[in-house]
């Protein structure tokens, strides 16, 4: 059996990332780790989060926040809070972090999954929240399934189904992939936006072809304190405790 840890939108929240790694390892060994973009941005520990991903030999695609912090896309494309955090992130990235981001691709194929941040049609900016967008995006992938991030909300969509439906998986829920073609989003490790402040992640069992969704608590106030010390925007600090 092969267990693949699915992480997305870590957003430089090292405390949340470490809680997720501990929680996932408690359920058995992890064979591979995939990061679906936005490991940096918003949060206080961008270099440390990228370093963790390197230690894990994680396969990582770039998200809009990596690209902006690196300078590949303009920070002016973001709202003022995100932009402030991006500019700070860009100013503290080490050369190892910059090299790491520079080597990230927008789309990676790991059969039977395609990895992207936003969507296969627009890996940087598109949000897939509903069945309709996922169904339209099927033609942009050469694999059976797609794993993605960007929404900061866990989602499972049977995109090939003629019945339009998308689910918001509950913690502990196991999705059996069966005959459908799925678009699967593990939610956000470091800045959840579904009203649950706990760190969100998922695990693929590539033998059983199931995806399990999880939430784990972490000391939110520790991350908030680190953000205060840096002087990151209050709005970004406060939203962590509400998961909004
Ligand atoms: Zn994000």
mmCIF file of C-alpha atoms and ligand atoms in Angstrom:
data_model
loop_
_atom_site.group_PDB
_atom_site.id
_atom_site.type_symbol
_atom_site.label_atom_id
_atom_site.label_comp_id
_atom_site.label_asym_id
_atom_site.label_seq_id
_atom_site.Cartn_x
_atom_site.Cartn_y
_atom_site.Cartn_z
ATOM 1 C CA UNK A 1 0.000 0.000 0.000
ATOM 2 C CA UNK A 2 1.185 3.459 -0.806
ATOM 3 C CA UNK A 3 0.011 6.433 1.247
ATOM 4 C CA UNK A 4 0.354 9.847 -0.357
ATOM 5 C CA UNK A 5 -0.011 12.916 1.837
ATOM 6 C CA UNK A 6 -1.897 15.748 0.082
ATOM 7 C CA UNK A 7 -1.087 19.237 1.342
ATOM 8 C CA UNK A 8 -2.170 22.576 -0.068
ATOM 9 C CA UNK A 9 -2.145 26.246 0.890
ATOM 10 C CA UNK A 10 0.279 25.810 3.779
ATOM 11 C CA UNK A 11 0.795 29.583 3.586
ATOM 12 C CA UNK A 12 3.956 29.745 5.667
ATOM 13 C CA UNK A 13 2.149 28.394 8.728
ATOM 14 C CA UNK A 14 4.884 26.111 10.079
ATOM 15 C CA UNK A 15 3.030 25.346 13.319
ATOM 16 C CA UNK A 16 0.050 24.024 11.337
ATOM 17 C CA UNK A 17 2.299 22.123 8.918
ATOM 18 C CA UNK A 18 4.143 20.363 11.732
ATOM 19 C CA UNK A 19 0.845 19.431 13.407
ATOM 20 C CA UNK A 20 -0.367 17.910 10.120
ATOM 21 C CA UNK A 21 2.854 15.950 9.581
ATOM 22 C CA UNK A 22 2.610 14.543 13.105
ATOM 23 C CA UNK A 23 -1.084 13.705 12.778
ATOM 24 C CA UNK A 24 -0.625 12.022 9.378
ATOM 25 C CA UNK A 25 2.360 9.965 10.574
ATOM 26 C CA UNK A 26 0.364 8.735 13.582
ATOM 27 C CA UNK A 27 -1.932 6.862 11.176
ATOM 28 C CA UNK A 28 0.950 5.007 9.476
ATOM 29 C CA UNK A 29 3.991 5.756 7.319
ATOM 30 C CA UNK A 30 3.692 8.286 4.504
ATOM 31 C CA UNK A 31 5.337 7.195 1.244
ATOM 32 C CA UNK A 32 5.057 10.452 -0.699
ATOM 33 C CA UNK A 33 4.105 14.049 0.006
ATOM 34 C CA UNK A 34 2.520 16.326 -2.583
ATOM 35 C CA UNK A 35 2.174 20.092 -2.113
ATOM 36 C CA UNK A 36 -0.496 21.698 -4.306
ATOM 37 C CA UNK A 37 0.821 25.247 -4.173
ATOM 38 C CA UNK A 38 0.868 28.320 -1.912
ATOM 39 C CA UNK A 39 3.327 26.889 0.596
ATOM 40 C CA UNK A 40 4.252 30.562 1.199
ATOM 41 C CA UNK A 41 2.331 33.838 1.487
ATOM 42 C CA UNK A 42 0.124 35.262 4.293
ATOM 43 C CA UNK A 43 2.053 33.491 7.075
ATOM 44 C CA UNK A 44 5.230 34.039 9.091
ATOM 45 C CA UNK A 45 7.562 31.121 8.216
ATOM 46 C CA UNK A 46 7.926 30.808 4.402
ATOM 47 C CA UNK A 47 11.539 29.582 4.307
ATOM 48 C CA UNK A 48 10.956 27.011 7.028
ATOM 49 C CA UNK A 49 7.880 25.595 5.276
ATOM 50 C CA UNK A 50 9.755 25.237 1.984
ATOM 51 C CA UNK A 51 12.624 23.617 3.874
ATOM 52 C CA UNK A 52 10.202 21.056 5.385
ATOM 53 C CA UNK A 53 8.959 20.223 1.887
ATOM 54 C CA UNK A 54 12.543 19.654 0.754
ATOM 55 C CA UNK A 55 13.258 17.445 3.781
ATOM 56 C CA UNK A 56 10.218 15.369 2.823
ATOM 57 C CA UNK A 57 11.295 15.266 -0.823
ATOM 58 C CA UNK A 58 7.829 16.587 -1.577
ATOM 59 C CA UNK A 59 6.548 16.977 -5.104
ATOM 60 C CA UNK A 60 5.379 20.582 -5.252
ATOM 61 C CA UNK A 61 3.581 22.687 -7.845
ATOM 62 C CA UNK A 62 3.726 26.480 -7.722
ATOM 63 C CA UNK A 63 0.747 28.546 -6.582
ATOM 64 C CA UNK A 64 -0.036 32.200 -7.166
ATOM 65 C CA UNK A 65 1.674 33.186 -3.900
ATOM 66 C CA UNK A 66 4.953 31.438 -4.800
ATOM 67 C CA UNK A 67 4.944 33.148 -8.181
ATOM 68 C CA UNK A 68 4.242 36.565 -6.693
ATOM 69 C CA UNK A 69 6.789 36.248 -3.865
ATOM 70 C CA UNK A 70 9.374 35.193 -6.436
ATOM 71 C CA UNK A 71 8.426 38.099 -8.686
ATOM 72 C CA UNK A 72 7.061 36.106 -11.667
ATOM 73 C CA UNK A 73 3.635 37.750 -11.399
ATOM 74 C CA UNK A 74 2.931 41.241 -10.034
ATOM 75 C CA UNK A 75 1.908 41.649 -6.374
ATOM 76 C CA UNK A 76 -0.541 44.298 -7.583
ATOM 77 C CA UNK A 77 -2.791 41.433 -8.781
ATOM 78 C CA UNK A 78 -3.579 40.722 -5.095
ATOM 79 C CA UNK A 79 -5.682 42.508 -2.457
ATOM 80 C CA UNK A 80 -3.854 44.830 -0.068
ATOM 81 C CA UNK A 81 -3.504 42.301 2.791
ATOM 82 C CA UNK A 82 -2.167 39.558 0.557
ATOM 83 C CA UNK A 83 0.103 42.056 -1.172
ATOM 84 C CA UNK A 84 1.626 43.262 2.108
ATOM 85 C CA UNK A 85 2.387 39.649 3.079
ATOM 86 C CA UNK A 86 3.737 38.824 -0.388
ATOM 87 C CA UNK A 87 6.077 41.800 -0.341
ATOM 88 C CA UNK A 88 7.368 40.803 3.098
ATOM 89 C CA UNK A 89 7.742 37.172 1.938
ATOM 90 C CA UNK A 90 9.660 38.246 -1.164
ATOM 91 C CA UNK A 91 12.007 40.301 1.013
ATOM 92 C CA UNK A 92 12.933 37.377 3.298
ATOM 93 C CA UNK A 93 13.147 34.443 0.848
ATOM 94 C CA UNK A 94 16.571 32.781 1.063
ATOM 95 C CA UNK A 95 18.447 31.768 -2.066
ATOM 96 C CA UNK A 96 17.519 28.121 -1.319
ATOM 97 C CA UNK A 97 13.848 29.120 -1.206
ATOM 98 C CA UNK A 98 14.138 31.094 -4.431
ATOM 99 C CA UNK A 99 15.835 28.145 -6.172
ATOM 100 C CA UNK A 100 13.118 25.847 -4.850
ATOM 101 C CA UNK A 101 10.323 28.076 -6.217
ATOM 102 C CA UNK A 102 12.181 28.561 -9.478
ATOM 103 C CA UNK A 103 12.202 24.767 -9.985
ATOM 104 C CA UNK A 104 8.439 24.379 -9.330
ATOM 105 C CA UNK A 105 6.175 23.568 -12.259
ATOM 106 C CA UNK A 106 2.551 24.674 -12.632
ATOM 107 C CA UNK A 107 1.299 21.181 -13.520
ATOM 108 C CA UNK A 108 2.752 17.777 -12.650
ATOM 109 C CA UNK A 109 1.479 14.358 -13.696
ATOM 110 C CA UNK A 110 1.701 11.450 -11.243
ATOM 111 C CA UNK A 111 -0.492 8.867 -12.841
ATOM 112 C CA UNK A 112 -3.425 8.565 -12.357
ATOM 113 C CA UNK A 113 -3.388 12.094 -10.886
ATOM 114 C CA UNK A 114 -2.595 15.556 -12.276
ATOM 115 C CA UNK A 115 -1.383 18.059 -9.664
ATOM 116 C CA UNK A 116 -2.201 21.770 -10.009
ATOM 117 C CA UNK A 117 -2.837 24.717 -7.715
ATOM 118 C CA UNK A 118 -5.893 26.423 -9.257
ATOM 119 C CA UNK A 119 -7.207 24.351 -12.160
ATOM 120 C CA UNK A 120 -5.779 22.461 -15.161
ATOM 121 C CA UNK A 121 -7.214 25.224 -17.384
ATOM 122 C CA UNK A 122 -5.647 28.048 -15.384
ATOM 123 C CA UNK A 123 -3.224 26.648 -12.769
ATOM 124 C CA UNK A 124 -2.520 30.066 -11.269
ATOM 125 C CA UNK A 125 -5.882 31.759 -10.785
ATOM 126 C CA UNK A 126 -8.988 29.644 -11.445
ATOM 127 C CA UNK A 127 -11.041 28.435 -8.455
ATOM 128 C CA UNK A 128 -12.846 25.104 -8.796
ATOM 129 C CA UNK A 129 -15.694 25.189 -6.294
ATOM 130 C CA UNK A 130 -18.408 23.321 -8.177
ATOM 131 C CA UNK A 131 -19.097 20.372 -10.457
ATOM 132 C CA UNK A 132 -19.509 22.534 -13.559
ATOM 133 C CA UNK A 133 -15.952 23.899 -13.582
ATOM 134 C CA UNK A 134 -14.455 20.480 -12.798
ATOM 135 C CA UNK A 135 -16.404 18.852 -15.640
ATOM 136 C CA UNK A 136 -15.198 21.557 -18.053
ATOM 137 C CA UNK A 137 -11.605 20.980 -16.917
ATOM 138 C CA UNK A 138 -11.600 17.213 -17.604
ATOM 139 C CA UNK A 139 -10.440 17.863 -21.150
ATOM 140 C CA UNK A 140 -7.353 19.691 -19.875
ATOM 141 C CA UNK A 141 -5.888 16.656 -18.094
ATOM 142 C CA UNK A 142 -4.223 13.555 -19.519
ATOM 143 C CA UNK A 143 -4.755 11.554 -16.342
ATOM 144 C CA UNK A 144 -7.860 10.073 -14.787
ATOM 145 C CA UNK A 145 -8.042 12.377 -11.753
ATOM 146 C CA UNK A 146 -6.931 15.842 -10.654
ATOM 147 C CA UNK A 147 -5.792 17.041 -7.232
ATOM 148 C CA UNK A 148 -5.812 20.793 -6.655
ATOM 149 C CA UNK A 149 -5.881 23.551 -4.040
ATOM 150 C CA UNK A 150 -6.434 27.322 -4.040
ATOM 151 C CA UNK A 151 -9.976 27.331 -2.583
ATOM 152 C CA UNK A 152 -8.853 26.739 1.034
ATOM 153 C CA UNK A 153 -11.911 24.479 1.361
ATOM 154 C CA UNK A 154 -11.830 20.652 1.094
ATOM 155 C CA UNK A 155 -13.850 19.483 -1.927
ATOM 156 C CA UNK A 156 -14.498 16.173 -3.723
ATOM 157 C CA UNK A 157 -16.133 16.309 -7.159
ATOM 158 C CA UNK A 158 -16.990 13.251 -9.308
ATOM 159 C CA UNK A 159 -16.381 15.306 -12.460
ATOM 160 C CA UNK A 160 -17.339 12.577 -14.963
ATOM 161 C CA UNK A 161 -20.695 11.946 -13.307
ATOM 162 C CA UNK A 162 -23.770 13.030 -15.262
ATOM 163 C CA UNK A 163 -25.352 13.944 -11.944
ATOM 164 C CA UNK A 164 -23.999 17.338 -10.923
ATOM 165 C CA UNK A 165 -22.685 17.147 -7.400
ATOM 166 C CA UNK A 166 -19.791 18.251 -5.291
ATOM 167 C CA UNK A 167 -19.227 17.385 -1.660
ATOM 168 C CA UNK A 168 -17.465 19.104 1.202
ATOM 169 C CA UNK A 169 -15.898 16.051 2.853
ATOM 170 C CA UNK A 170 -16.221 15.843 6.611
ATOM 171 C CA UNK A 171 -13.153 15.107 8.763
ATOM 172 C CA UNK A 172 -12.575 11.363 8.678
ATOM 173 C CA UNK A 173 -14.585 10.895 5.479
ATOM 174 C CA UNK A 174 -13.197 8.380 2.982
ATOM 175 C CA UNK A 175 -13.980 8.879 -0.722
ATOM 176 C CA UNK A 176 -13.817 5.750 -2.889
ATOM 177 C CA UNK A 177 -12.730 6.724 -6.382
ATOM 178 C CA UNK A 178 -14.404 3.777 -8.125
ATOM 179 C CA UNK A 179 -15.301 4.353 -11.787
ATOM 180 C CA UNK A 180 -15.649 8.143 -11.640
ATOM 181 C CA UNK A 181 -13.031 10.720 -12.563
ATOM 182 C CA UNK A 182 -12.442 12.949 -9.538
ATOM 183 C CA UNK A 183 -11.342 16.482 -8.758
ATOM 184 C CA UNK A 184 -10.085 16.428 -5.177
ATOM 185 C CA UNK A 185 -8.984 19.306 -2.967
ATOM 186 C CA UNK A 186 -7.484 18.611 0.483
ATOM 187 C CA UNK A 187 -8.349 22.092 1.836
ATOM 188 C CA UNK A 188 -5.808 24.419 3.407
ATOM 189 C CA UNK A 189 -3.151 23.481 5.959
ATOM 190 C CA UNK A 190 -2.331 27.015 7.031
ATOM 191 C CA UNK A 191 -5.383 29.225 6.381
ATOM 192 C CA UNK A 192 -8.673 27.268 6.232
ATOM 193 C CA UNK A 193 -11.709 29.246 5.014
ATOM 194 C CA UNK A 194 -14.641 26.919 5.681
ATOM 195 C CA UNK A 195 -15.317 28.081 9.220
ATOM 196 C CA UNK A 196 -13.207 25.349 10.826
ATOM 197 C CA UNK A 197 -9.850 26.750 11.983
ATOM 198 C CA UNK A 198 -8.189 23.323 12.202
ATOM 199 C CA UNK A 199 -5.522 22.453 9.620
ATOM 200 C CA UNK A 200 -6.956 20.484 6.694
ATOM 201 C CA UNK A 201 -5.277 17.727 4.661
ATOM 202 C CA UNK A 202 -5.966 14.457 2.846
ATOM 203 C CA UNK A 203 -4.291 11.087 2.276
ATOM 204 C CA UNK A 204 -4.505 9.034 -0.925
ATOM 205 C CA UNK A 205 -4.327 5.272 -0.579
ATOM 206 C CA UNK A 206 -3.107 4.410 -4.061
ATOM 207 C CA UNK A 207 -3.721 0.692 -3.650
ATOM 208 C CA UNK A 208 -7.309 0.942 -2.449
ATOM 209 C CA UNK A 209 -7.838 4.072 -4.563
ATOM 210 C CA UNK A 210 -9.432 5.985 -1.744
ATOM 211 C CA UNK A 211 -8.885 9.524 -0.474
ATOM 212 C CA UNK A 212 -9.374 10.259 3.224
ATOM 213 C CA UNK A 213 -9.930 13.786 4.539
ATOM 214 C CA UNK A 214 -8.656 14.981 7.911
ATOM 215 C CA UNK A 215 -8.557 18.001 10.239
ATOM 216 C CA UNK A 216 -6.101 18.521 13.050
ATOM 217 C CA UNK A 217 -5.833 21.170 15.746
ATOM 218 C CA UNK A 218 -2.708 23.250 16.106
ATOM 219 C CA UNK A 219 -1.755 26.139 18.409
ATOM 220 C CA UNK A 220 -3.208 28.980 16.303
ATOM 221 C CA UNK A 221 -1.985 31.583 18.815
ATOM 222 C CA UNK A 222 1.621 30.534 18.191
ATOM 223 C CA UNK A 223 1.331 31.392 14.493
ATOM 224 C CA UNK A 224 -0.569 34.585 15.338
ATOM 225 C CA UNK A 225 2.213 35.629 17.717
ATOM 226 C CA UNK A 226 4.850 35.058 15.016
ATOM 227 C CA UNK A 227 2.790 37.179 12.608
ATOM 228 C CA UNK A 228 2.451 39.980 15.164
ATOM 229 C CA UNK A 229 6.201 40.056 15.688
ATOM 230 C CA UNK A 230 6.699 40.547 11.952
ATOM 231 C CA UNK A 231 3.917 43.120 11.712
ATOM 232 C CA UNK A 232 1.751 41.243 9.194
ATOM 233 C CA UNK A 233 -1.788 42.673 8.716
ATOM 234 C CA UNK A 234 -4.234 42.180 11.637
ATOM 235 C CA UNK A 235 -6.907 40.891 9.273
ATOM 236 C CA UNK A 236 -4.650 37.971 8.298
ATOM 237 C CA UNK A 237 -3.783 37.295 11.940
ATOM 238 C CA UNK A 238 -7.388 37.281 13.132
ATOM 239 C CA UNK A 239 -8.891 35.139 10.402
ATOM 240 C CA UNK A 240 -6.818 32.132 11.494
ATOM 241 C CA UNK A 241 -8.820 31.695 14.691
ATOM 242 C CA UNK A 242 -12.147 31.702 12.821
ATOM 243 C CA UNK A 243 -11.084 29.674 9.796
ATOM 244 C CA UNK A 244 -12.616 32.348 7.546
HETATM 245 ZN ZN1 LIG B 1 -3.873 29.985 -1.105
#
